[in-house]
Structures are given as structure tokens and as C-alpha cells.
PDB file of C-alpha atoms in Angstrom:
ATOM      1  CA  UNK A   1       6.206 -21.388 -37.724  1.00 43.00           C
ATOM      2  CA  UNK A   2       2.827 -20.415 -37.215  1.00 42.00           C
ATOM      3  CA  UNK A   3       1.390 -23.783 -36.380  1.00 41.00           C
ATOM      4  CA  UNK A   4       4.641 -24.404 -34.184  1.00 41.00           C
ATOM      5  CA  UNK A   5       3.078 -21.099 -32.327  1.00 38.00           C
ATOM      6  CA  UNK A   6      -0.506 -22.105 -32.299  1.00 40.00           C
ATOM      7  CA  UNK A   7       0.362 -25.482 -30.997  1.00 38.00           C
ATOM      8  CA  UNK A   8       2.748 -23.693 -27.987  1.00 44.00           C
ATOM      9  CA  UNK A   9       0.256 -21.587 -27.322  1.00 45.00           C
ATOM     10  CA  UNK A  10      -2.630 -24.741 -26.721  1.00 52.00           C
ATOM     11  CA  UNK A  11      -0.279 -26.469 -24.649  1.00 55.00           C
ATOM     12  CA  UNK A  12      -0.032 -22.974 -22.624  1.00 55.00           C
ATOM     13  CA  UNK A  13      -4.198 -22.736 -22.631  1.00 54.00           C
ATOM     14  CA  UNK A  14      -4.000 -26.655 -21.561  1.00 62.00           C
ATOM     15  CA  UNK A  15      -1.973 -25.859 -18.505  1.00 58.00           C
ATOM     16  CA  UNK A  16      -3.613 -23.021 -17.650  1.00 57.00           C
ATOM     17  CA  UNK A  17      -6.748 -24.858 -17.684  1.00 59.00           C
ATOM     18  CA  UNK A  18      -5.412 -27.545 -15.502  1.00 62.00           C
ATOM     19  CA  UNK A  19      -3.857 -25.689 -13.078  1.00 61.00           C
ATOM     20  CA  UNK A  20      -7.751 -23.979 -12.939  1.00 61.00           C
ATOM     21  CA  UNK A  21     -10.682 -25.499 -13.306  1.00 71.00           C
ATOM     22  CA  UNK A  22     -12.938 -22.278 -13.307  1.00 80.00           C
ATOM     23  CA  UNK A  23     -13.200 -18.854 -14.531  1.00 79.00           C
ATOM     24  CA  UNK A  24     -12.310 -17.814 -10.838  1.00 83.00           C
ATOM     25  CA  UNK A  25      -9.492 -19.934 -10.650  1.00 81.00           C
ATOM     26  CA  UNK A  26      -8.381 -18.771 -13.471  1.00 81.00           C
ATOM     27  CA  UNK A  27      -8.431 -15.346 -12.676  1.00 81.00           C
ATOM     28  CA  UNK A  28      -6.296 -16.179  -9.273  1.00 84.00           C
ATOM     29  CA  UNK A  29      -3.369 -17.797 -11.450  1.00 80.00           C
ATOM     30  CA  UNK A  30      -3.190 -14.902 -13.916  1.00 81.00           C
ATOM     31  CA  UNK A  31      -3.378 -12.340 -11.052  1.00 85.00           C
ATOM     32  CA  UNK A  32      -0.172 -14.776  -9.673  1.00 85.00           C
ATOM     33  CA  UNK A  33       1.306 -13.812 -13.291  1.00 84.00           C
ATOM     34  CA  UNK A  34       0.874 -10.473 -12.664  1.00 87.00           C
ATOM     35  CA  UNK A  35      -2.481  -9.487 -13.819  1.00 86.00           C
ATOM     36  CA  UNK A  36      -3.880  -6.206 -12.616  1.00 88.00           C
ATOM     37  CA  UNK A  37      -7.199  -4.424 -11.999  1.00 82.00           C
ATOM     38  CA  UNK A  38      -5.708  -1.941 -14.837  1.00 84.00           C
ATOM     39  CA  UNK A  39      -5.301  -4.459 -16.780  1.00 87.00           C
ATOM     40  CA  UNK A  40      -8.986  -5.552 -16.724  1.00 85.00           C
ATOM     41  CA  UNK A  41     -10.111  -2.131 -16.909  1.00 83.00           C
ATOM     42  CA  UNK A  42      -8.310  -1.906 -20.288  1.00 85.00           C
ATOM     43  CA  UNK A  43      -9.836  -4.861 -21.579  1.00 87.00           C
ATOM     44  CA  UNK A  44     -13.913  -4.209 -20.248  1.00 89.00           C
ATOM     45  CA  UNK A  45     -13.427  -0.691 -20.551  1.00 88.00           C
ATOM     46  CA  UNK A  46     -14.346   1.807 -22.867  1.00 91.00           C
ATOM     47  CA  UNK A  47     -12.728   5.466 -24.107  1.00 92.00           C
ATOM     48  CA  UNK A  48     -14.505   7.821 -21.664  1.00 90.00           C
ATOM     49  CA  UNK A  49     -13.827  10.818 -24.063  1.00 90.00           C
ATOM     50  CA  UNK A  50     -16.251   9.702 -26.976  1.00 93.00           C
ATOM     51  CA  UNK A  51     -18.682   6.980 -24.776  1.00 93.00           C
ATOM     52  CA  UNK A  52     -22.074   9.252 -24.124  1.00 94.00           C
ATOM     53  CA  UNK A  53     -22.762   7.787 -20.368  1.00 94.00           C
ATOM     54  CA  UNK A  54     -19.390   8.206 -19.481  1.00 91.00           C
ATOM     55  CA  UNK A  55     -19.211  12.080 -21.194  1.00 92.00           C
ATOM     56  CA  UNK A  56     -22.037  12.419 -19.097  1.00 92.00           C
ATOM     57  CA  UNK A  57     -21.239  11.228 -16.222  1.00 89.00           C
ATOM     58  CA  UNK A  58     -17.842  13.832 -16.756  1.00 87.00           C
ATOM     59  CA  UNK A  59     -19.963  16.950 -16.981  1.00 87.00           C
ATOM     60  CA  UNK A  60     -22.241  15.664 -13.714  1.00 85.00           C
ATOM     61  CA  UNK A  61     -18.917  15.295 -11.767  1.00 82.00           C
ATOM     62  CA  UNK A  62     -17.816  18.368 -12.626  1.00 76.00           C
ATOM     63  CA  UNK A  63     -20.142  20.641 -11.187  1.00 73.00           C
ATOM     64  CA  UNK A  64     -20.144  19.077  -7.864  1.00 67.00           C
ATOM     65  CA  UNK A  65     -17.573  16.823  -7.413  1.00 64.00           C
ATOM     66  CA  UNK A  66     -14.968  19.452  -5.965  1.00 70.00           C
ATOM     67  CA  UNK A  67     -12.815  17.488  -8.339  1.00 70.00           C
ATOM     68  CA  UNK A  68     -12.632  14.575  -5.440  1.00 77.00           C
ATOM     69  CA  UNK A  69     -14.378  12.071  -8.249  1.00 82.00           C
ATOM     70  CA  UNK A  70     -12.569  11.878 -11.390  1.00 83.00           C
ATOM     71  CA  UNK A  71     -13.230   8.997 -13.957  1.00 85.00           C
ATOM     72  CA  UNK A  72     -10.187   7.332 -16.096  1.00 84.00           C
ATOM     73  CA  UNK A  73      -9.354   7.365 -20.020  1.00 88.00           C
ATOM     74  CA  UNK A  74     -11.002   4.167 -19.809  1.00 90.00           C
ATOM     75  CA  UNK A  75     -13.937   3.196 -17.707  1.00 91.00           C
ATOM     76  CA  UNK A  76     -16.536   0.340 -17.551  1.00 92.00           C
ATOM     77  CA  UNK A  77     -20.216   1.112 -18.150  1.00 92.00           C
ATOM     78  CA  UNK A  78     -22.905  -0.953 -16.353  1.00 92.00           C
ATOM     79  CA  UNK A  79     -25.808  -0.993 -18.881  1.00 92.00           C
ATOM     80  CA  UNK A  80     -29.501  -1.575 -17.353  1.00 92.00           C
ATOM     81  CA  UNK A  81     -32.787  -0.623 -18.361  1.00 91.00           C
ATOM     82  CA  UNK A  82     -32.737   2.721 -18.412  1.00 93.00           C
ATOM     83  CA  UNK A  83     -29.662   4.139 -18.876  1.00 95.00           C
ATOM     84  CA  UNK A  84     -25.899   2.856 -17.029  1.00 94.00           C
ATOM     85  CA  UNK A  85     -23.880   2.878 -14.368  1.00 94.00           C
ATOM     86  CA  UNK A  86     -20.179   4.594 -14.676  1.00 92.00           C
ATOM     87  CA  UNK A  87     -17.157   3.503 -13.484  1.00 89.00           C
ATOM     88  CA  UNK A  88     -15.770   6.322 -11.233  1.00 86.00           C
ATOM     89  CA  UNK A  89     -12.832   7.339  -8.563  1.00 84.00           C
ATOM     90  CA  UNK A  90     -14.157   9.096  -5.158  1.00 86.00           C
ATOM     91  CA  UNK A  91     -10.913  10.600  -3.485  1.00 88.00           C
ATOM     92  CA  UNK A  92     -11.302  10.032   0.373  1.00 90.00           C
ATOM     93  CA  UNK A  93      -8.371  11.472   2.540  1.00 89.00           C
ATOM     94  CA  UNK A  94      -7.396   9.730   5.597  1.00 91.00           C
ATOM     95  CA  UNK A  95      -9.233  11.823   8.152  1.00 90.00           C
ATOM     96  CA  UNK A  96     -11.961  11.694   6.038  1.00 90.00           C
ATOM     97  CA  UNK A  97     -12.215   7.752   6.834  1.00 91.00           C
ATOM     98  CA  UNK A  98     -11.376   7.837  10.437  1.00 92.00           C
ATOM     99  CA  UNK A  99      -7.987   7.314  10.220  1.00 92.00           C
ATOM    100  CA  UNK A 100      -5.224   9.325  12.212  1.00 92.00           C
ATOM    101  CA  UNK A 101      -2.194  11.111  11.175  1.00 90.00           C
ATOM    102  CA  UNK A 102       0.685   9.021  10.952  1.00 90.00           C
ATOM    103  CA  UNK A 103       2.174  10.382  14.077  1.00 89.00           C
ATOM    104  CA  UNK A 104      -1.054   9.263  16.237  1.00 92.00           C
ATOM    105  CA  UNK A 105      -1.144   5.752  13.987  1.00 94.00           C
ATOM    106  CA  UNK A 106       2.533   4.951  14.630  1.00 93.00           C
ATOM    107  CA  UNK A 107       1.782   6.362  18.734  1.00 93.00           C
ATOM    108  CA  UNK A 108      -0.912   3.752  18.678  1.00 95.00           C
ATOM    109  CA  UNK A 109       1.489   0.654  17.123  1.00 95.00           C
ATOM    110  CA  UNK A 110       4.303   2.209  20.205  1.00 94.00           C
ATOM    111  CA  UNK A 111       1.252   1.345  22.482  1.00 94.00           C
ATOM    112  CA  UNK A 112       0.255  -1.868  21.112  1.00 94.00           C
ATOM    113  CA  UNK A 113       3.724  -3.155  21.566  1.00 93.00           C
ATOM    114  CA  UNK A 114       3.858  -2.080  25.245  1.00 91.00           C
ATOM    115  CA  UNK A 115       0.659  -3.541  26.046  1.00 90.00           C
ATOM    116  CA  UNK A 116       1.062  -6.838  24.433  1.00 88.00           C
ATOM    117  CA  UNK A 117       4.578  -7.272  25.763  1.00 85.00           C
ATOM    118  CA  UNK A 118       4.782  -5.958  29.015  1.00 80.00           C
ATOM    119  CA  UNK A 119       5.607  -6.701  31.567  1.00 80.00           C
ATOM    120  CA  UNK A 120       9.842  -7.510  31.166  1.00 81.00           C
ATOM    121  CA  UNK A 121       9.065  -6.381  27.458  1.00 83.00           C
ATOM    122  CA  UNK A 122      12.670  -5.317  27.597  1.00 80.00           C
ATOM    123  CA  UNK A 123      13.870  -8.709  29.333  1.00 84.00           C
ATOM    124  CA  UNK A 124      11.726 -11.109  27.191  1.00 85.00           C
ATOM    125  CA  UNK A 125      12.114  -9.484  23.896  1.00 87.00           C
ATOM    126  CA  UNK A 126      15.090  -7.044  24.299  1.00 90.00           C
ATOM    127  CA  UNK A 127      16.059  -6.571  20.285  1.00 91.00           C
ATOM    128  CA  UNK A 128      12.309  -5.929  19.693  1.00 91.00           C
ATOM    129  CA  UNK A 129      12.015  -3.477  22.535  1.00 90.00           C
ATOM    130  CA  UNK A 130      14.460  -2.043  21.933  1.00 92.00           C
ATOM    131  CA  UNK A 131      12.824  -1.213  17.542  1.00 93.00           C
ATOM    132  CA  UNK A 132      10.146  -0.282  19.623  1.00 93.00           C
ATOM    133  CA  UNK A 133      12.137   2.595  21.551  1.00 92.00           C
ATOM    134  CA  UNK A 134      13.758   3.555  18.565  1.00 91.00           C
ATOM    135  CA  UNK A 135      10.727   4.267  16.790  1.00 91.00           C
ATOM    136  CA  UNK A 136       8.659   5.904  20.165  1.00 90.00           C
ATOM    137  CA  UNK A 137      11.753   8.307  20.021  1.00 89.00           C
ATOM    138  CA  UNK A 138      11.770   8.752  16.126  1.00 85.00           C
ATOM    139  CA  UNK A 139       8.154   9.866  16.332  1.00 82.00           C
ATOM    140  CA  UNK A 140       8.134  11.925  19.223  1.00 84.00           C
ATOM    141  CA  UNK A 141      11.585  14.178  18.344  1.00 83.00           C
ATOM    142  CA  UNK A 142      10.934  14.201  14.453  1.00 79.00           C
ATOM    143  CA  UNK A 143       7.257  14.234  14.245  1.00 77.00           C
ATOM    144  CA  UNK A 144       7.045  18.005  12.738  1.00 79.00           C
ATOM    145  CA  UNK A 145       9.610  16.793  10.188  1.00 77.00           C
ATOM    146  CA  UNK A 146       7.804  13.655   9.061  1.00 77.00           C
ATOM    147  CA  UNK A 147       4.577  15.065   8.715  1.00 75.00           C
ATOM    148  CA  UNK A 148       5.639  17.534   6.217  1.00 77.00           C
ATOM    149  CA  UNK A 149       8.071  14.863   4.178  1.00 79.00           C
ATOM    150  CA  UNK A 150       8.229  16.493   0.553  1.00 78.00           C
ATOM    151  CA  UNK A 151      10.085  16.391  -2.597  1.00 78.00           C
ATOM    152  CA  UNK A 152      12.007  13.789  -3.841  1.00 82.00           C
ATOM    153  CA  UNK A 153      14.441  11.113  -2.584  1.00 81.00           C
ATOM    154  CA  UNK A 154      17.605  10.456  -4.025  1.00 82.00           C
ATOM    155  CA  UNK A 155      18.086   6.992  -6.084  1.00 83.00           C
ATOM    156  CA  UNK A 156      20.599   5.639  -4.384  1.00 87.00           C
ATOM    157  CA  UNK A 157      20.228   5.686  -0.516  1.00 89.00           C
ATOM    158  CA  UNK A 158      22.834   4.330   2.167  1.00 89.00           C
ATOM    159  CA  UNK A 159      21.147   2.033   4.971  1.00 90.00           C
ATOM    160  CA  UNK A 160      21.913   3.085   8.593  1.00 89.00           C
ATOM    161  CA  UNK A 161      23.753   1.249  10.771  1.00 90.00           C
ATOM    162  CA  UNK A 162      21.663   0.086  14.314  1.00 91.00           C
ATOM    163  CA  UNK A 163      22.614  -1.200  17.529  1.00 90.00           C
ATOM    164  CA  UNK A 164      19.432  -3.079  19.215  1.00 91.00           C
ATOM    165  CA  UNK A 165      20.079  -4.602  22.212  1.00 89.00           C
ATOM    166  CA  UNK A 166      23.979  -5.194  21.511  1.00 89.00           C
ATOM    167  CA  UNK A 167      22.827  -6.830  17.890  1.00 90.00           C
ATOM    168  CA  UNK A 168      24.417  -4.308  14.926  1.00 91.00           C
ATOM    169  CA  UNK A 169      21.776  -4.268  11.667  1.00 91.00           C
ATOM    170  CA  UNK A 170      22.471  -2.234   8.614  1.00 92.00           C
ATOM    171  CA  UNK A 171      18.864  -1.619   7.560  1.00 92.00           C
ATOM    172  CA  UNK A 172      16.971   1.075   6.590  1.00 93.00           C
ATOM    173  CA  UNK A 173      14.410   3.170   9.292  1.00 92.00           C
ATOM    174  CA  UNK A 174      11.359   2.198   6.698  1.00 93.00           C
ATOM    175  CA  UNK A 175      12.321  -1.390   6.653  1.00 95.00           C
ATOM    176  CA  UNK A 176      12.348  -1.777  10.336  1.00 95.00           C
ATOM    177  CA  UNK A 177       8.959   0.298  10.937  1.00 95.00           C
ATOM    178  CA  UNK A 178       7.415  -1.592   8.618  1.00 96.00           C
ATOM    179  CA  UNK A 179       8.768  -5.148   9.755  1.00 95.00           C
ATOM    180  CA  UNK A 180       7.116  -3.677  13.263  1.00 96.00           C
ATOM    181  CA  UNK A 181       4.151  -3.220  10.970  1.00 97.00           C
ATOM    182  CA  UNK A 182       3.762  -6.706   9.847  1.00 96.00           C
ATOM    183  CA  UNK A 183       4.419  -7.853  13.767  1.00 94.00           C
ATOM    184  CA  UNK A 184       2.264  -5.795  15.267  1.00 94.00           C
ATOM    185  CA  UNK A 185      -0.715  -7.053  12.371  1.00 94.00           C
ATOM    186  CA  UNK A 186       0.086 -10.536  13.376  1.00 93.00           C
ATOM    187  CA  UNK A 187      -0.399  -9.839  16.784  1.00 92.00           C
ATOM    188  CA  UNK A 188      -3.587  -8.317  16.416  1.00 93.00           C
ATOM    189  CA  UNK A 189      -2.635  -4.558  15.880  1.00 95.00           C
ATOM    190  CA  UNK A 190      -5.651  -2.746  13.815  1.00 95.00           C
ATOM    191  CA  UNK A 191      -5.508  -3.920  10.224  1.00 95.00           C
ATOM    192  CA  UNK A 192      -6.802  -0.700   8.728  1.00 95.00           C
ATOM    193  CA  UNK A 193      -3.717   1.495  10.747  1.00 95.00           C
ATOM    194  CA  UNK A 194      -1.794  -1.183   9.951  1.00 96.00           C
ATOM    195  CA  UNK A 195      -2.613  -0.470   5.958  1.00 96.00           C
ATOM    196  CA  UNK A 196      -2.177   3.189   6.275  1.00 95.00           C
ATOM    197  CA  UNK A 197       0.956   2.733   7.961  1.00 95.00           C
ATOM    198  CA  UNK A 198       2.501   0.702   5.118  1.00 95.00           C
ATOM    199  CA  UNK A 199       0.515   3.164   2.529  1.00 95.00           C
ATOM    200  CA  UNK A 200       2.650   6.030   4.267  1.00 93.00           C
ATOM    201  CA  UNK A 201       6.070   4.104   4.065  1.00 94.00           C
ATOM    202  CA  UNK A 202       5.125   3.560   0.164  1.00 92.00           C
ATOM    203  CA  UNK A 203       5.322   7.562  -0.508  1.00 90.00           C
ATOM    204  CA  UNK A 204       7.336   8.878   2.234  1.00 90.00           C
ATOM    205  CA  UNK A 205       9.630   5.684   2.983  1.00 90.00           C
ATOM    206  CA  UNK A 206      12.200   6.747   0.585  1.00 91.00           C
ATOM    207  CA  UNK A 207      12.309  10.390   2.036  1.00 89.00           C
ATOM    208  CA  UNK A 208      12.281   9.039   5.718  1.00 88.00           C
ATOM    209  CA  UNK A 209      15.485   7.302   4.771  1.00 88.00           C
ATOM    210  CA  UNK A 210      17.194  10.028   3.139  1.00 86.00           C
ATOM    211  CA  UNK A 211      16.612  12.661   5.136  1.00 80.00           C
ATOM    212  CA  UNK A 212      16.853  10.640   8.940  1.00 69.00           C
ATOM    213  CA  UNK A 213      20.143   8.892   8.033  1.00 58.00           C
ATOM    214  CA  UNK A 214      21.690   8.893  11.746  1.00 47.00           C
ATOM    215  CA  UNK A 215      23.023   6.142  13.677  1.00 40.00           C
ATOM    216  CA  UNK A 216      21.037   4.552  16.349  1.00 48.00           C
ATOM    217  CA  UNK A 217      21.841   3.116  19.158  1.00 42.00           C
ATOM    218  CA  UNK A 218      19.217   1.386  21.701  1.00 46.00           C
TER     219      UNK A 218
END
């Protein structure tokens, strides 16, 4: 049995080799697989709680970090010649980096829309217009609400039923912004408001749905 294994797992290796030819390639089909930057922490790292540079670098953070820098269970340590660099976690927050609240980022992808589309937007692209409308009006009635999203969605959520442009679609609000979020990236919208976009769908999507469940009609 265990040569039957060995011999399985060779073939494996084999194919893995073939299907990349270098250490790069290699790491491309495995991330395919589903390898993740955890993952290769856990392998290169170390236990932070007993590893002297990364104790060390704990205590620095701590007095003036505001805890904003935090450093994992495991971390990777840099040795040079005179002591290391540690692996560490600076928290940024969105308006720290420039980027606007998501009321201002979605009034921004409202505008891009408009000006890429116009004139006849509503003639030439009449279902799109009118997802466009919908979410203009979303963000300008409900803005207080969505800002201060909280708590926790239910697991089981009904989709909404829509009217755009005549066309009925059962979908759900977070689905269509961010389907407007891939459109507008592909048609040159910014790609970092674009990212924090989809990064606010990922933890307030679920509670946009749940708590917004009316029917729309554009």
C-alpha cells in the first residue's frame, strides 16, 4: 500500500512538474489549487510567542503602535547581518489612504456611468440606465442607513424582485451594484474605488440585502 502511495504521489509531482516548468510556475498552479498567502506563512513562518526578534518586535509595537500594527501567531523573520526584519500588519483605514466613504465612492461610479454613456444613456442602454438610477436613488435616500450597516445578517436571505426597463430580475441589491462594479472597472472606472467598493459589498453586502429588501421598479 505504501509503495502504491509513493508511486501515486510521483505521478502527481510528475504532472505538477509538467504542467510547470519553474518554481514560479509552480507556485501559480498551486495558488489555482487553492493555495494561500496563509498558507505560506504557516510553512516559512515561525511561533511569534517564543522567536526573540519577533517577541521583540511585540514589545516595540506596543508602545507606539496605537495597536494599528499587530503581528500574527506566526510570522516570517528576515535574517541579515545584524539582527532581522519582522513580518508585521499596519492597519490603514480607508480615509487614511485617500479613499472616500462609500456613499462618495458609489456617487463617483453614478457619475462615471453618466459621463461615459450620455448622451441617450437611457435610449442606448435603457436596462443599464435604468441599475444606474436605481442605485443613484439607493444612495441618495438610504445613505445614513448604509453607512452605519451593523450586526449580523440572517442566513438565509430572499432576492428582490426588479423591474429595469420593462425586464423583471430576481437578484439581490449587492449582486447588481457589484455587477455595475465590474462594468464600470472595464470601462475605465478607478480601480482602487472600484476595490473598495467590492471590499464594502464583502462585509456589508449581506446586511444591504436584508435590511433593503423592497421592490424596485425603474
Amino acid at each position: 500500500m505504501n509503495n502504491q502511495t509513493t508511486l501515486i504521489g510521483n505521478e502527481r509531482l510528475d504532472l505538477l512538474k509538467s504542467a510547470a516548468p519553474s518554481p514560479l510556475d509552480l507556485l501559480k498552479v498551486a495558488v489555482n489549487a487553492g493555495l494561500t498567502f496563509a498558507d505560506c506563512q504557516n510553512h516559512f513562518g515561525v511561533d511569534s510567542s517564543t522567536n526573540p526578534f519577533a517577541k521583540a518586535a511585540q514589545a516595540m509595537y506596543a508602545e507606539g503602535s496605537d495597536n494599528n500594527i499587530e503581528i500574527g501567531e506566526r510570522v516570517v523573520i528576515s535574517r541579515c547581518e545584524y539582527g532581522a526584519f519582522v513580518e508585521a500588519r499596519v492597519f490603514i483605514r480607508d480615509y487614511q489612504a485617500g479613499l472616500p466613504d462609500i456613499v462618495e465612492l458609489i456617487d463617483g461610479l453614478v457619475r462615471h456611468f453618466h459621463t461615459k454613456f450620455e448622451p441617450e444613456f437611457s435610449q442606448s442602454c435603457p436596462v443599464l440606465h435604468a441599475k444606474v438610477a436605481m442605485l443613484e436613488d439607493l444612495f441618495t435616500n438610504h445613505g445614513d442607513e448604509l453607512e452605519s450597516l451593523s450586526g449580523r445578517a440572517p442566513e438565509s436571505i430572499p432576492k428582490t424582485r426588479f423591474v429595469f426597463a420593462g425586464i423583471v430580475e430576481e437578484n439581490y441589491t449587492s449582486e447588481i451594484i457589484l455587477n455595475l462594479v465590474r462594468m464600470g472597472e472595464n470601462s475605465g472606472f478607478d480601480l482602487d474605488q472600484c476595490e473598495a467598493i467590492r471590499n464594502w459589498l464583502e462585509h456589508n453586502g449581506k446586511l444591504l440585502d436584508a435590511q433593503l429588501k423592497t421592490v424596485q421598479m425603474a
